[in-house]
Coordinates of C-alpha atoms in Angstrom, one line a residue:
Chain A
M141 CA 0.0 0.0 0.0
N142 CA 1.6 3.3 -1.0
L143 CA 1.1 6.6 0.7
Q144 CA -1.6 7.9 -1.6
E145 CA -3.7 4.7 -1.3
Y146 CA -3.3 4.9 2.5
I147 CA -4.4 8.5 2.6
E148 CA -7.5 7.6 0.5
L149 CA -8.3 4.8 2.8
V150 CA -8.1 7.1 5.8
F151 CA -10.9 9.2 4.3
T152 CA -13.0 6.3 3.1
D153 CA -12.6 3.5 5.7
Y154 CA -14.7 4.2 8.8
T155 CA -12.5 2.3 11.2
L156 CA -9.3 3.7 10.1
R157 CA -10.7 7.2 10.0
T158 CA -12.0 6.9 13.6
I159 CA -8.7 5.5 14.8
T160 CA -6.6 8.1 13.1
L161 CA -8.7 11.0 14.3
G162 CA -8.8 9.5 17.8
T163 CA -5.2 9.1 18.2
A164 CA -4.5 12.5 16.6
V165 CA -6.8 14.2 19.2
L166 CA -5.5 12.1 22.0
G167 CA -1.9 13.1 21.0
A168 CA -2.8 16.7 20.9
I169 CA -4.4 16.9 24.3
C170 CA -1.6 14.8 25.9
G171 CA 1.0 17.1 24.3
M172 CA -0.8 20.2 25.5
L173 CA -1.3 19.1 29.1
G174 CA 1.9 17.2 29.1
S175 CA 3.8 20.5 28.7
F176 CA 2.5 21.5 32.2
A177 CA 3.5 18.2 33.7
V178 CA 7.0 18.5 32.3
L179 CA 7.5 22.0 33.4
R180 CA 6.2 21.3 36.9
K181 CA 8.7 18.5 37.2
Q182 CA 5.8 16.1 37.6
S183 CA 6.8 13.9 34.7
L184 CA 6.5 10.7 36.8
L185 CA 3.1 11.7 38.1
G186 CA 1.6 10.8 34.7
D187 CA 3.1 7.3 35.0
A188 CA 1.8 6.8 38.5
I189 CA -1.7 8.1 37.5
S190 CA -2.0 5.8 34.5
H191 CA -1.0 2.7 36.6
A192 CA -3.3 3.9 39.4
A193 CA -6.2 3.9 37.0
L194 CA -6.0 0.1 36.3
P195 CA -7.9 -1.1 39.5
G196 CA -10.6 1.5 38.8
I197 CA -11.3 -0.2 35.4
A198 CA -11.4 -3.6 37.0
I199 CA -13.8 -2.6 39.8
A200 CA -16.0 -0.8 37.3
F201 CA -16.2 -4.2 35.4
L202 CA -16.9 -6.1 38.6
I203 CA -19.7 -3.8 39.5
I204 CA -21.6 -3.6 36.2
G205 CA -20.5 -7.0 34.8
T206 CA -20.2 -6.0 31.2
K207 CA -17.7 -4.1 29.0
N208 CA -18.8 -0.4 28.9
S209 CA -16.1 2.1 28.0
A210 CA -18.0 5.0 29.7
A211 CA -18.1 3.1 33.0
F212 CA -14.4 2.1 32.6
L213 CA -13.4 5.7 32.0
L214 CA -15.3 6.8 35.1
G215 CA -13.7 4.0 37.2
A216 CA -10.3 4.9 35.9
L217 CA -10.8 8.5 36.5
I218 CA -11.8 7.9 40.1
S219 CA -9.0 5.6 40.9
G220 CA -6.5 7.8 39.1
L221 CA -7.7 10.8 41.2
I222 CA -7.5 8.7 44.4
G223 CA -4.0 7.6 43.5
T224 CA -3.0 11.3 42.8
F225 CA -4.3 12.6 46.1
W226 CA -2.7 9.8 48.1
I227 CA 0.6 10.6 46.5
R228 CA 0.1 14.3 47.5
G229 CA -0.9 13.2 51.0
I230 CA 2.2 11.0 51.4
I231 CA 4.5 13.8 50.4
K232 CA 2.9 16.3 52.6
K233 CA 2.2 14.2 55.8
T234 CA 5.4 12.1 55.8
H235 CA 9.1 12.7 55.3
L236 CA 9.1 10.5 52.1
K237 CA 10.3 12.3 49.0
S238 CA 8.0 12.5 45.9
D239 CA 9.8 9.8 43.9
T240 CA 9.3 7.3 46.7
A241 CA 5.6 8.2 47.0
L242 CA 5.1 8.0 43.3
G243 CA 6.7 4.6 43.1
L244 CA 4.9 3.3 46.1
I245 CA 1.4 4.3 44.8
L246 CA 2.3 3.3 41.2
S247 CA 3.3 -0.4 42.2
L248 CA 0.5 -0.7 44.8
F249 CA -2.3 0.4 42.5
F250 CA -0.9 -1.5 39.6
G251 CA -0.5 -4.7 41.6
F252 CA -4.0 -4.4 43.0
G253 CA -5.3 -3.9 39.4
M254 CA -3.4 -6.9 38.1
L255 CA -4.8 -9.0 41.0
L256 CA -8.3 -8.0 40.0
L257 CA -7.6 -8.7 36.3
T258 CA -6.5 -12.2 37.0
Y259 CA -9.5 -12.7 39.2
I260 CA -11.8 -11.4 36.5
Q261 CA -10.2 -13.6 33.8
K262 CA -11.2 -16.7 35.9
M263 CA -14.8 -15.6 35.8
P264 CA -17.0 -17.2 33.2
N265 CA -17.7 -14.1 31.1
A266 CA -14.2 -12.7 31.3
N267 CA -13.3 -13.3 27.7
Q268 CA -15.9 -10.8 26.4
A269 CA -14.5 -8.2 28.5
G270 CA -11.0 -7.9 26.9
L271 CA -9.9 -5.9 29.9
E272 CA -6.3 -6.9 29.4
S273 CA -6.2 -4.6 26.3
Y274 CA -6.1 -1.7 28.8
L275 CA -2.5 -2.8 29.7
F276 CA -1.1 -1.9 26.3
G277 CA -4.0 -0.3 24.6
Q278 CA -6.0 -1.4 21.6
A279 CA -6.7 1.5 19.2
A280 CA -9.0 -0.8 17.1
T281 CA -11.6 -0.7 19.8
L282 CA -12.0 3.1 19.4
L283 CA -15.6 4.1 18.5
E284 CA -16.8 7.3 17.0
S285 CA -18.4 8.2 20.3
D286 CA -15.0 7.9 22.1
V287 CA -13.5 10.2 19.6
W288 CA -16.2 12.7 20.2
L289 CA -15.6 12.5 23.9
M290 CA -11.9 13.2 23.3
V291 CA -12.7 16.2 21.1
L292 CA -15.1 17.5 23.7
V293 CA -12.5 17.2 26.6
T294 CA -9.8 18.7 24.4
G295 CA -12.1 21.7 23.7
I296 CA -12.8 22.2 27.4
S297 CA -9.2 22.0 28.5
L298 CA -8.2 24.4 25.7
V299 CA -10.8 26.9 27.0
I300 CA -9.5 26.4 30.6
L301 CA -5.9 26.8 29.5
L302 CA -6.7 30.0 27.6
L303 CA -8.8 31.4 30.5
F304 CA -6.2 30.7 33.2
W305 CA -3.1 31.0 31.0
K306 CA -1.6 33.9 33.0
E307 CA -2.3 32.1 36.3
L308 CA -1.0 28.7 35.2
K309 CA 2.2 30.2 33.7
L310 CA 2.8 32.1 37.0
L311 CA 2.2 28.9 39.1
L312 CA 4.6 26.9 36.9
F313 CA 7.4 29.4 37.2
D314 CA 7.0 30.5 40.8
A315 CA 4.3 29.0 43.0
D316 CA 5.2 30.9 46.2
Y317 CA 5.1 34.3 44.4
T318 CA 1.7 33.3 42.8
K319 CA 0.4 32.8 46.3
T320 CA 1.6 36.2 47.6
L321 CA -0.2 37.8 44.7
G322 CA -3.5 36.5 46.0
F323 CA -4.1 33.6 43.6
N324 CA -5.5 30.4 45.0
I325 CA -2.8 28.0 44.0
K326 CA -4.6 25.0 45.5
F327 CA -7.4 25.7 43.0
L328 CA -5.0 26.0 40.1
D329 CA -3.1 23.0 41.1
I330 CA -6.3 20.8 41.3
L331 CA -7.5 22.3 38.0
I332 CA -4.4 21.4 36.0
T333 CA -3.9 18.0 37.7
T334 CA -7.5 17.1 37.2
F335 CA -7.1 17.7 33.5
I336 CA -3.9 15.8 33.3
V337 CA -5.7 12.9 35.0
I338 CA -8.6 13.1 32.5
A339 CA -6.1 13.1 29.5
I340 CA -4.4 10.0 30.8
V341 CA -7.6 8.1 31.4
L342 CA -8.9 9.0 27.9
G343 CA -5.7 7.5 26.5
L344 CA -5.8 4.2 28.4
Q345 CA -8.0 2.5 25.9
T346 CA -5.7 3.4 23.0
V347 CA -2.2 3.4 24.4
G348 CA -2.6 1.5 27.6
V349 CA -1.7 1.8 31.2
V350 CA 1.9 1.0 30.8
L351 CA 2.9 3.3 28.0
M352 CA 0.5 6.2 28.7
S353 CA 3.0 8.5 30.4
A354 CA 5.1 8.6 27.3
M355 CA 2.3 10.1 25.4
L356 CA 2.2 12.9 28.0
L357 CA 5.9 13.5 28.2
A358 CA 7.5 12.8 24.8
P359 CA 5.7 15.5 22.7
A360 CA 6.3 18.0 25.5
A361 CA 10.0 17.1 25.9
A362 CA 10.5 17.4 22.1
A363 CA 8.6 20.7 21.9
R364 CA 10.8 22.2 24.7
Q365 CA 13.8 21.8 22.5
W366 CA 12.5 24.1 19.8
T367 CA 11.4 27.2 21.7
N368 CA 11.8 29.5 24.5
S369 CA 8.2 30.5 24.8
L370 CA 5.6 28.6 26.8
G371 CA 2.8 29.3 24.3
I372 CA 4.7 28.0 21.4
M373 CA 5.9 25.0 23.4
V374 CA 2.3 24.0 24.2
I375 CA 1.2 24.4 20.6
L376 CA 4.3 22.5 19.3
A377 CA 3.7 19.7 21.8
A378 CA 0.1 19.4 20.7
I379 CA 1.2 19.2 17.0
F380 CA 3.9 16.6 17.8
G381 CA 1.4 14.6 19.8
A382 CA -1.1 14.6 17.0
L383 CA 1.5 13.8 14.4
S384 CA 2.7 10.8 16.5
G385 CA -0.9 9.6 16.6
V386 CA -1.5 10.0 12.9
V387 CA 1.9 8.5 11.8
G388 CA 1.8 5.7 14.4
T389 CA -1.6 4.7 13.3
A390 CA -0.5 4.7 9.7
I391 CA 2.5 2.5 10.4
S392 CA 0.6 0.0 12.5
A393 CA -2.3 -0.1 9.9
S394 CA 0.0 -0.7 7.1
H395 CA 1.8 -3.5 8.8
N396 CA -0.6 -6.1 10.0
N397 CA -0.5 -7.1 13.7
L398 CA 1.6 -4.2 14.9
S399 CA 0.0 -3.0 18.0
T400 CA -0.9 0.7 17.7
G401 CA -0.1 2.1 21.1
P402 CA 3.5 1.1 21.2
V403 CA 4.0 2.3 17.6
I404 CA 2.6 5.7 18.5
V405 CA 4.9 5.9 21.6
L406 CA 7.8 4.9 19.5
V407 CA 7.0 7.6 16.9
A408 CA 6.8 10.2 19.6
G409 CA 10.2 8.9 20.8
V410 CA 11.6 9.5 17.3
F411 CA 10.4 13.1 17.6
V412 CA 12.1 13.4 20.9
L413 CA 15.4 11.9 19.6
F414 CA 15.3 14.2 16.5
S415 CA 14.6 17.3 18.6
F416 CA 17.4 16.5 21.0
I417 CA 19.9 16.2 18.2
F418 CA 18.7 18.8 15.6
S419 CA 17.0 21.6 17.3
P420 CA 19.0 24.8 16.8
G421 CA 19.0 26.3 20.3
R422 CA 19.4 23.3 22.6
G423 CA 20.2 20.4 20.2
L424 CA 23.4 18.4 20.7
L425 CA 24.4 18.9 17.0
F426 CA 24.3 22.6 17.0
R427 CA 25.9 22.8 20.4
E428 CA 28.8 20.8 19.1
I429 CA 29.1 23.0 16.1
R430 CA 29.1 26.1 18.2
F431 CA 31.6 24.5 20.5
R432 CA 34.0 23.8 17.6
K433 CA 33.5 27.2 16.1
N434 CA 34.3 28.8 19.4
R435 CA 37.4 26.7 19.8
S436 CA 38.8 27.6 16.4
D437 CA 37.9 31.3 17.0
L438 CA 39.9 31.1 20.2
Q439 CA 42.8 29.5 18.4
L440 CA 42.8 32.4 15.9
H441 CA 42.6 35.0 18.7
K442 CA 45.5 33.3 20.4
T443 CA 47.7 33.5 17.4
L444 CA 46.6 37.1 16.7
S445 CA 47.4 38.2 20.2
F446 CA 50.8 36.5 20.0
M447 CA 51.5 38.4 16.9
Y448 CA 50.2 41.6 18.5
N449 CA 52.6 41.2 21.3
I450 CA 55.5 41.0 18.9
A451 CA 54.2 43.8 16.6
K452 CA 53.6 46.3 19.4
T453 CA 57.3 46.4 20.4
H454 CA 58.0 48.1 17.1
E455 CA 57.2 51.7 16.3
D456 CA 55.8 50.8 13.0
T457 CA 53.3 48.1 13.8
A458 CA 53.1 46.9 10.2
H459 CA 56.8 46.1 10.4
P460 CA 57.3 42.6 8.7
H461 CA 58.4 39.6 10.7
A462 CA 59.5 36.1 9.8
I463 CA 56.9 33.4 10.1
K464 CA 59.7 31.4 11.6
I465 CA 59.6 33.3 14.8
L466 CA 56.1 31.9 15.3
N467 CA 57.5 28.4 15.1
N468 CA 57.9 28.0 18.8
F469 CA 54.3 28.9 19.3
Q470 CA 51.8 26.1 18.9
G471 CA 48.6 28.0 18.1
F472 CA 49.2 28.6 14.4
T473 CA 49.1 26.6 11.2
R474 CA 49.3 27.6 7.5
K475 CA 45.6 27.4 7.5
S476 CA 45.0 29.7 10.4
L477 CA 47.5 32.2 9.0
Q478 CA 45.5 32.1 5.8
K479 CA 42.3 32.7 7.8
L480 CA 43.8 35.7 9.4
E481 CA 44.9 37.1 6.1
D482 CA 41.4 36.5 4.7
K483 CA 40.1 38.6 7.6
D484 CA 42.5 41.3 6.6
Y485 CA 44.2 41.1 10.0
I486 CA 47.7 40.3 8.6
K487 CA 49.6 40.4 5.3
I488 CA 51.8 37.5 4.2
R489 CA 54.6 38.1 1.8
G490 CA 56.7 35.1 1.2
T491 CA 58.1 34.0 4.6
M492 CA 57.2 37.3 6.3
W493 CA 54.0 38.4 7.9
S494 CA 53.1 41.9 9.0
M495 CA 50.1 43.2 10.9
T496 CA 47.5 45.4 9.3
D497 CA 46.0 48.4 11.1
S498 CA 42.7 46.5 11.4
G499 CA 44.5 43.5 12.8
Y500 CA 46.4 45.5 15.3
H501 CA 43.3 47.3 16.5
T502 CA 41.3 44.1 16.7
A503 CA 44.1 42.4 18.7
A504 CA 44.4 45.4 21.0
N505 CA 40.7 45.3 21.8
L506 CA 40.4 41.4 21.8
Y507 CA 39.6 41.0 25.4
D508 CA 37.6 44.2 25.8
Q509 CA 35.4 42.7 23.1
L510 CA 35.0 39.5 25.0
I511 CA 33.8 41.5 28.1
K512 CA 31.5 43.6 25.9
E513 CA 29.9 40.5 24.4
E514 CA 29.2 39.0 27.8
D515 CA 27.7 42.2 29.0
E516 CA 25.6 42.9 26.1
Chain B
M9 CA 10.6 60.5 63.7
K10 CA 9.3 57.1 62.6
D11 CA 6.1 56.5 64.4
K12 CA 3.8 54.6 62.0
I13 CA 4.2 50.9 62.1
A14 CA 4.3 49.1 58.7
V15 CA 4.4 45.6 60.0
Q16 CA 3.4 44.4 63.4
I17 CA 4.1 40.8 64.5
D18 CA 2.9 39.4 67.9
D19 CA 3.8 36.1 69.4
L20 CA 4.6 34.5 66.1
T21 CA 5.6 30.8 66.3
V22 CA 6.4 28.6 63.2
A23 CA 7.3 25.0 63.2
Y24 CA 8.3 22.4 60.6
N25 CA 7.4 18.9 61.8
Y26 CA 7.1 20.0 65.4
K27 CA 10.6 21.6 65.4
P28 CA 10.2 25.3 66.1
V29 CA 11.8 27.5 63.5
L30 CA 10.6 30.7 64.9
W31 CA 9.7 31.0 68.5
D32 CA 7.5 33.7 70.0
I33 CA 8.5 36.5 67.8
D34 CA 7.4 40.1 68.6
L35 CA 8.4 42.6 66.0
A36 CA 7.3 46.0 65.0
I37 CA 8.8 47.4 61.7
P38 CA 8.4 51.2 61.4
E39 CA 7.4 52.7 58.2
G40 CA 10.1 54.0 56.0
V41 CA 13.0 52.0 57.1
L42 CA 15.6 50.0 55.2
M43 CA 15.9 47.0 57.4
A44 CA 18.2 44.0 57.4
I45 CA 17.3 40.6 58.9
V46 CA 20.5 38.9 60.0
G47 CA 21.2 35.6 61.7
P48 CA 23.0 32.3 61.1
N49 CA 21.8 29.6 58.7
G50 CA 18.6 28.0 59.9
A51 CA 17.7 31.0 62.1
G52 CA 14.3 31.3 60.3
K53 CA 15.0 34.5 58.3
S54 CA 13.3 33.3 55.1
T55 CA 10.6 31.6 57.3
L56 CA 9.9 35.0 58.9
I57 CA 9.3 36.7 55.6
K58 CA 7.3 33.8 54.2
S59 CA 5.1 33.9 57.3
I60 CA 4.4 37.6 56.9
L61 CA 3.5 36.9 53.2
D62 CA 1.2 34.1 54.3
I63 CA 3.2 31.5 52.2
I64 CA 3.7 29.5 55.5
K65 CA 1.1 29.0 58.0
P66 CA 2.2 29.8 61.5
I67 CA 1.1 27.7 64.5
A68 CA 0.5 30.8 66.6
G69 CA 0.7 34.5 66.5
S70 CA -0.7 37.4 64.5
I71 CA 0.8 39.5 61.7
Q72 CA -0.6 42.8 60.7
I73 CA 0.3 44.9 57.7
Y74 CA -0.7 48.6 58.4
G75 CA -3.1 47.3 61.1
K76 CA -4.9 44.7 58.9
P77 CA -4.1 41.1 58.0
Y78 CA -2.0 40.4 54.9
K79 CA -4.9 39.0 52.9
K80 CA -6.5 42.5 52.9
Q81 CA -3.3 44.3 52.2
R82 CA -1.7 42.3 49.4
S83 CA -1.5 45.4 47.1
L84 CA 0.7 47.1 49.6
V85 CA 3.3 44.3 49.6
A86 CA 5.9 43.1 47.1
Y87 CA 8.2 40.1 47.4
V88 CA 11.5 39.1 45.9
P89 CA 12.1 35.5 46.5
Q90 CA 15.4 33.8 46.7
K91 CA 16.8 33.5 43.2
G92 CA 17.4 29.8 43.5
S93 CA 13.7 29.1 44.3
V94 CA 12.7 29.0 40.7
D95 CA 13.8 27.1 37.6
W96 CA 15.6 29.6 35.4
D97 CA 15.3 27.2 32.4
F98 CA 11.6 28.0 32.2
P99 CA 10.6 29.0 28.7
T100 CA 10.0 32.7 29.1
T101 CA 11.6 36.0 28.5
A102 CA 13.0 38.7 31.0
L103 CA 10.1 41.0 30.1
D104 CA 7.5 38.3 30.7
V105 CA 8.9 37.6 34.2
V106 CA 8.8 41.3 35.0
M107 CA 5.1 41.5 33.7
M108 CA 4.2 38.9 36.4
G109 CA 4.6 41.7 38.8
T110 CA 1.4 43.2 37.4
Y111 CA -0.7 40.0 37.7
G112 CA -1.7 40.6 41.2
S113 CA -3.4 44.0 40.4
L114 CA -4.9 42.5 37.3
G115 CA -6.6 39.6 39.2
W116 CA -8.1 36.5 37.8
I117 CA -8.3 35.9 34.0
K118 CA -7.7 39.4 32.8
R119 CA -4.7 39.6 30.6
P120 CA -1.9 42.3 30.8
G121 CA -2.2 45.0 28.2
Q122 CA -0.2 48.0 27.0
K123 CA -0.4 49.7 30.5
E124 CA 1.2 46.7 32.2
K125 CA 3.9 46.4 29.5
K126 CA 4.7 50.0 29.9
A127 CA 5.1 49.6 33.6
A128 CA 7.3 46.4 33.1
L129 CA 9.6 48.2 30.6
E130 CA 10.0 51.1 33.1
A131 CA 11.0 48.7 35.8
L132 CA 13.4 47.0 33.5
E133 CA 15.0 50.3 32.7
K134 CA 15.3 51.2 36.4
V135 CA 17.3 48.1 37.1
G136 CA 19.4 48.6 33.9
M137 CA 18.0 45.6 32.1
L138 CA 16.0 47.1 29.3
A139 CA 18.5 45.9 26.6
F140 CA 17.8 42.3 27.8
K141 CA 14.0 42.5 27.7
N142 CA 13.6 39.7 25.1
R143 CA 16.3 37.5 26.4
Q144 CA 15.4 34.0 27.5
I145 CA 15.8 34.0 31.3
S146 CA 18.3 31.1 31.3
Q147 CA 20.7 33.1 29.3
L148 CA 21.0 35.8 31.9
S149 CA 23.8 35.8 34.5
G150 CA 23.0 35.4 38.1
G151 CA 23.2 39.1 38.8
Q152 CA 20.9 39.8 35.9
Q153 CA 18.4 37.3 37.0
Q154 CA 18.4 39.0 40.4
R155 CA 17.8 42.3 38.8
I156 CA 14.9 40.8 36.9
F157 CA 13.3 39.6 40.2
L158 CA 13.8 43.1 41.6
A159 CA 12.1 44.7 38.6
R160 CA 9.2 42.3 39.0
A161 CA 8.7 43.5 42.5
L162 CA 9.1 47.2 41.5
V163 CA 6.2 46.7 39.0
Q164 CA 4.0 45.8 41.9
N165 CA 4.5 49.4 43.1
A166 CA 4.0 48.5 46.7
A167 CA 4.5 50.3 50.0
I168 CA 6.5 47.4 51.6
Y169 CA 9.2 45.3 49.9
F170 CA 10.3 41.9 51.2
M171 CA 13.6 40.6 49.7
D172 CA 15.1 37.2 50.4
E173 CA 18.8 37.5 50.0
P174 CA 18.9 39.8 47.0
F175 CA 22.7 40.0 47.1
Q176 CA 23.3 36.3 47.0
G177 CA 25.8 35.4 44.2
V178 CA 25.8 38.8 42.5
D179 CA 28.9 40.8 41.7
A180 CA 29.9 44.1 43.2
T181 CA 28.4 46.2 40.5
T182 CA 25.1 44.5 40.7
E183 CA 25.2 44.8 44.5
K184 CA 25.8 48.5 44.3
A185 CA 23.0 48.9 41.7
I186 CA 20.6 47.0 43.8
I187 CA 21.3 48.8 47.0
N188 CA 21.0 52.1 45.3
I189 CA 17.5 51.2 44.2
L190 CA 16.6 50.1 47.6
K191 CA 17.9 53.3 49.1
E192 CA 15.8 55.2 46.5
L193 CA 12.8 53.2 47.6
R194 CA 13.3 54.2 51.2
K195 CA 13.8 57.9 50.1
S196 CA 10.3 57.7 48.5
G197 CA 8.9 56.5 51.8
K198 CA 8.7 52.9 51.3
T199 CA 9.6 50.2 53.7
V200 CA 12.2 47.7 52.7
I201 CA 13.0 44.5 54.5
V202 CA 16.0 42.5 53.4
V203 CA 17.3 39.1 54.6
H204 CA 21.0 39.8 54.6
H205 CA 24.1 37.7 55.1
D206 CA 27.1 40.1 54.7
L207 CA 27.5 41.6 58.2
Q208 CA 30.3 43.9 57.1
T209 CA 27.9 45.9 54.8
V210 CA 25.0 46.2 57.3
P211 CA 26.0 49.7 58.7
E212 CA 26.7 51.0 55.2
Y213 CA 23.5 49.7 53.5
F214 CA 20.8 49.7 56.2
D215 CA 19.4 52.0 58.8
W216 CA 17.4 49.3 60.7
V217 CA 18.4 45.8 61.8
T218 CA 16.7 42.8 63.3
F219 CA 18.8 40.0 64.8
L220 CA 17.2 36.7 64.6
N221 CA 18.0 33.2 65.7
V222 CA 14.7 31.3 66.1
K223 CA 14.0 33.9 68.7
K224 CA 14.2 37.6 68.1
I225 CA 17.5 38.9 69.7
A226 CA 17.2 42.5 69.0
T227 CA 15.7 45.0 66.6
G228 CA 16.3 48.7 66.2
P229 CA 18.4 51.4 64.5
V230 CA 21.6 50.1 63.2
K231 CA 23.6 52.8 65.0
D232 CA 22.2 51.8 68.4
I233 CA 22.1 48.1 68.3
F234 CA 24.5 46.8 65.7
N235 CA 27.3 45.8 68.1
D236 CA 29.4 42.9 69.2
D237 CA 27.1 42.1 72.1
N238 CA 24.1 41.4 69.8
L239 CA 26.2 39.7 67.2
T240 CA 27.6 37.3 69.7
K241 CA 24.1 36.6 71.2
T242 CA 22.9 35.9 67.6
Y243 CA 25.7 33.9 66.2
G244 CA 26.8 32.1 69.4
I245 CA 30.5 32.7 69.0
N246 CA 32.4 35.7 70.2
Y247 CA 31.9 37.8 67.3
K248 CA 34.0 40.8 66.5
V249 CA 33.0 42.9 63.5
S250 CA 34.9 46.0 62.6
V251 CA 32.1 48.6 62.3
Q252 CA 33.1 51.9 60.8
Q253 CA 30.6 54.6 61.5

């Protein structure tokens, strides 16, 4: 199947269209809200919440006895929220650090959830439930109504983010200061955490309990690399998330038997990797290039200032000197002398070099300039 | 003379996990002073400021700003937290951080407009950081970050300024620039309260001082009470500081 055929299929095939749309919207909302989790240094919270949601799904099944995704969502939401508040409680009331509290709740809830799952599987009607698909997600089970619910929640959280943009930004940057200005940080905190929990719970059916936190973090981590503005970061994260969904669905749909959730997460991972290496401001590649350029600039400056020290002992600063006298000095090569000549700092005639006025002036102010650049 | 009281603290006690950090503090800060809070590490200096600003809940005591609780007097108070208390890699610009100083008067939901931007630019100019307004905050030096925090407080246009170690990790030039702004604030009748570590500069910078070490040791004009006796009581060792007056 080539790309054109696939795109046609997305628009004509009902199931594929639903899944593509669903994973795109899910990616967008997770990217958007994930930005806040990442900037609040609560990346692990997402992981804990998604694992904490599992017993809620199992209990919901035990109560109503059939598979009903709305009931599962509600169960997951309630148990995810309980997990979140317990984590907060543990951090606040005990001396335990947040990573301990997160790990504790994550494993306890997940363990309890698995226990319930195995219990359910031994029940006679267990096979119809397909509850284990919540572990790694199964995008194929997405219905149009699920997608509409995602669109609705995305719309609501977008409105909330726009309304409280100023307050949330302030909270992320400086919570104590936010409090002194009279904003209720408890309210803001509960607001943003609740929406993060909702986004996670929405994604469980598609991506699964185990991988859900990657959906939250990967697009945000990738987006952070490209911008220094919170607004652009949130928008970029939403775009990266949506693209991960669309591309991941495409890959898994065109290769039979590939599970959608893991593929989406891997695609998001590729975004992260690409951003870490190639983003201009913070990427490893450009950092290395800048580092090398600085080093070669320094090398040139070193040679130039060495020449300057020789030249300044003469009345006529353009007085020619033998290149040989530089020989004991390690900072120069033919190439670097050529570079200096290209910059019109020196003139080379045969085996002699002489400093130009511009070279002399530059060398004299070399360190002043360094200071100026730093101050600027 | 200074007779109006800006901040009145009575019987303030604060504890973390049952360990008292501040014990039965009574303190009256007169209007219009430039006051240093000095004391050893763990003396509760930051905690005192945070209690006044209602960031930390005390277990006992009352705090009044011009005769009313802080909640009713927020608009009169500005705060400069310790520089290390925030993540400077946060994706935002210098101007944006200074604009945050206007959020309090804006209240919920309302966005800052031209008026707020103008105020922020003025504050940036006052601290000598106008040229850096669009700089990402992680690309500022420690001293520049401190100036940005100061500008954010200046935008609040308050009557009382609380600053938590504004001179920490800044160079001599920035320190002079900051203290000049603080002295200007005092001249215009504002009250400035600073957690301070460098005892040598207390007499030069401040006119009022509070010695703190869990309990309040002394408070008053620098020229009357800044002496070896109080320093020894506060720091526990036989402290000799060469005070030139």
